[in-house]
JSON list of C-alpha atoms in Angstrom, two decimals:
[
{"chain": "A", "resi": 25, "resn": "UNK", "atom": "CA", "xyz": [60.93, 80.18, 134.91]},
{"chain": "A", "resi": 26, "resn": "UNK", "atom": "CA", "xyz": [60.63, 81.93, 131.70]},
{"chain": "A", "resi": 27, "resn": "UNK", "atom": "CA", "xyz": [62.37, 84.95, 132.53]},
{"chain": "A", "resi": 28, "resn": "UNK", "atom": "CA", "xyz": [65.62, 82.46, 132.95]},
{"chain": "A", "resi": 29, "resn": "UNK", "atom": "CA", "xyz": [64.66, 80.48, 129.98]},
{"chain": "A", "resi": 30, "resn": "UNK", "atom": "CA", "xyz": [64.75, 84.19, 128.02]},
{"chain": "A", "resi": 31, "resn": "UNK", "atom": "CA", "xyz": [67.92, 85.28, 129.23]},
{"chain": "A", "resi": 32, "resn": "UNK", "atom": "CA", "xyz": [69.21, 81.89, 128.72]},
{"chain": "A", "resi": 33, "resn": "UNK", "atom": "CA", "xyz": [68.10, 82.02, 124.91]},
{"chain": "A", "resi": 34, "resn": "UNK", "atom": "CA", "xyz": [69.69, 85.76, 124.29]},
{"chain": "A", "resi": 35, "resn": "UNK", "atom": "CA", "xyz": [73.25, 84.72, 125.76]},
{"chain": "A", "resi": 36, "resn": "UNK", "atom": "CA", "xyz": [73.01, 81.54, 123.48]},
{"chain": "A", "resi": 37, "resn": "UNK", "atom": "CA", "xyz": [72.02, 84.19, 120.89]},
{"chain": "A", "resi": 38, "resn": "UNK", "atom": "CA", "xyz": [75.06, 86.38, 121.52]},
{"chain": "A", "resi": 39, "resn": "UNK", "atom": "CA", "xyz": [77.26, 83.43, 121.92]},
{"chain": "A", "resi": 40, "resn": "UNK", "atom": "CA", "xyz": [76.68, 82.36, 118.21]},
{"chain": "A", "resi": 41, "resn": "UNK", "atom": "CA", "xyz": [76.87, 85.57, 117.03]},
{"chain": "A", "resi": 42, "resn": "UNK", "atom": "CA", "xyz": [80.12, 86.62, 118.44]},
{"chain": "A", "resi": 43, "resn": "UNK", "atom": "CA", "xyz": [81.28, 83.21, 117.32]},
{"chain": "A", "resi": 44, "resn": "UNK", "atom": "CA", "xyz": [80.35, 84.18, 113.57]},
{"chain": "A", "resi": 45, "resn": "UNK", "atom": "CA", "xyz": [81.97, 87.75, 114.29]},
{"chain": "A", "resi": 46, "resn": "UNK", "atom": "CA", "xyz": [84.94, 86.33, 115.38]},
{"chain": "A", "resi": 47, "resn": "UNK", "atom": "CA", "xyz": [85.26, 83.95, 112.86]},
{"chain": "A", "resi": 48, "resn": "UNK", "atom": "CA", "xyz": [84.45, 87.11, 110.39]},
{"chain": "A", "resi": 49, "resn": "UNK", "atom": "CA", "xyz": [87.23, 89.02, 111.94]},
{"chain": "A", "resi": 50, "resn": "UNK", "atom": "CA", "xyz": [89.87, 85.81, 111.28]},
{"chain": "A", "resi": 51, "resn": "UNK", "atom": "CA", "xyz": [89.13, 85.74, 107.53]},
{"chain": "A", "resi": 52, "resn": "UNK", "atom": "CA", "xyz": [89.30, 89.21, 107.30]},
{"chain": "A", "resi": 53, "resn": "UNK", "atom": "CA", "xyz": [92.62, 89.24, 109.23]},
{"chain": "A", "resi": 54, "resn": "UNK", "atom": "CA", "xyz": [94.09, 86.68, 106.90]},
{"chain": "A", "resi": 55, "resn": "UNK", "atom": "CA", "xyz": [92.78, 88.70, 103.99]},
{"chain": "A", "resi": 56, "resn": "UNK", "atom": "CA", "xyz": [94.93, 91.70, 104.93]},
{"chain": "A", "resi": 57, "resn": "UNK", "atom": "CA", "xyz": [97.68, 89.71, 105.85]},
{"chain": "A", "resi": 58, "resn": "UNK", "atom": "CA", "xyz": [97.90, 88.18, 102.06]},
{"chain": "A", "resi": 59, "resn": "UNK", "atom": "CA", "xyz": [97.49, 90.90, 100.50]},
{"chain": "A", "resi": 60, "resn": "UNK", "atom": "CA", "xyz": [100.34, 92.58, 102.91]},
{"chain": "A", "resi": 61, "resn": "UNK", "atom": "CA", "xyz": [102.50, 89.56, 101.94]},
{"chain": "A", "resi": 62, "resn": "UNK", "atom": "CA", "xyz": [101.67, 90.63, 97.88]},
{"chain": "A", "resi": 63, "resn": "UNK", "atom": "CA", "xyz": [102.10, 93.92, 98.29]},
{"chain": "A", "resi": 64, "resn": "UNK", "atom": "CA", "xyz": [105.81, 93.48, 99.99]},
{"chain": "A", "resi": 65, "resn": "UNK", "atom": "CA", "xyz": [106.67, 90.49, 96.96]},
{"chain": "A", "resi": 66, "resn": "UNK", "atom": "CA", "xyz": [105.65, 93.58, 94.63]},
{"chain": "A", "resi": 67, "resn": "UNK", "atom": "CA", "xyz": [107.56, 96.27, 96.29]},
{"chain": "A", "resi": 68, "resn": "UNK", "atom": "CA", "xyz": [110.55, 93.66, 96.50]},
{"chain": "A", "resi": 69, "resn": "UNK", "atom": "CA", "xyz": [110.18, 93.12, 92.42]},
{"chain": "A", "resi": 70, "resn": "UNK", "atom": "CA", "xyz": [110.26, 96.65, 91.96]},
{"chain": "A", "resi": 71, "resn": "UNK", "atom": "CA", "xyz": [113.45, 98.02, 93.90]},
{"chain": "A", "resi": 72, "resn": "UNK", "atom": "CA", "xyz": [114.90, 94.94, 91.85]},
{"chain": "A", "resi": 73, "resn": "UNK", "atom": "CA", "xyz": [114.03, 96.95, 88.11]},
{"chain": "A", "resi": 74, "resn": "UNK", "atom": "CA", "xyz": [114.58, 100.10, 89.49]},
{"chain": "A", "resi": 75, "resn": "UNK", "atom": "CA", "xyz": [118.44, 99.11, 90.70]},
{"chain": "A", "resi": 76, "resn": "UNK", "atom": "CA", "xyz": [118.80, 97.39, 87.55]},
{"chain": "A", "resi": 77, "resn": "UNK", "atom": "CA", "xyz": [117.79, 100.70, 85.87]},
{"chain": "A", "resi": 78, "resn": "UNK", "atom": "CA", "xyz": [120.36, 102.27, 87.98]},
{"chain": "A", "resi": 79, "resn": "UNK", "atom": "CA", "xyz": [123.20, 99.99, 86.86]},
{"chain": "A", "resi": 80, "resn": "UNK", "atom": "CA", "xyz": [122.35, 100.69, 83.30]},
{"chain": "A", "resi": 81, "resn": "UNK", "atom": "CA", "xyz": [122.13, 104.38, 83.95]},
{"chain": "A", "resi": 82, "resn": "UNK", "atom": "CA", "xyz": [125.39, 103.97, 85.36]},
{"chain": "A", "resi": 83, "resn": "UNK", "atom": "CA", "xyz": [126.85, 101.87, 82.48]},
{"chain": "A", "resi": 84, "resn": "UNK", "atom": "CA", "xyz": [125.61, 104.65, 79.98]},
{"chain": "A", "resi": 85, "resn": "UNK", "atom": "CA", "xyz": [127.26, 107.49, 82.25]},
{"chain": "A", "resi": 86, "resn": "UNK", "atom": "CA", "xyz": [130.48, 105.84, 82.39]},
{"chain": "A", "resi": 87, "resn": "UNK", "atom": "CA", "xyz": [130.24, 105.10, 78.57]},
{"chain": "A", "resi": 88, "resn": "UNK", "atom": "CA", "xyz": [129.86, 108.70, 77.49]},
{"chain": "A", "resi": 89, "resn": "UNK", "atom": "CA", "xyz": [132.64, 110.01, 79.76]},
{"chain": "A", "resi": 90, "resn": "UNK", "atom": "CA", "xyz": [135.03, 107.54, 78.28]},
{"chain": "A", "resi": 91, "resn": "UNK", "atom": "CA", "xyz": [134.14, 109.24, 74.47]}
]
């Protein structure tokens, strides 16, 4: 009787909150995974300046070896 109707209640209980948990965990997943996506774009943009740098470093080199 109520002993079922207790245990009953608590794994309805747990259900919902391991539903919100999970649904918790997804967001927070899809958080890190933007932010991983950002952080690469970033990292992309600056090897791009810093070989640019390079050629001109290069350019300059070259130029004051030919004087």
């Amino acid at each position: 009787g109520k002993g079922c109707a207790v245990v009953a209640s608590e794994v309805k209980d747990l259900s919902r909150l391991t539903s919100e948990a999970t649904e918790s965990i997804t967001t927070r997943i899809a958080a890190v995974q933007t932010s991983s996506r950002d952080v690469t774009s970033s990292i992309s943009e600056i090897t791009k300046v810093i070989e640019h740098l390079h050629d001109i470093s290069q350019s300059i080199s070259l130029a004051l070896h030919e004087n």
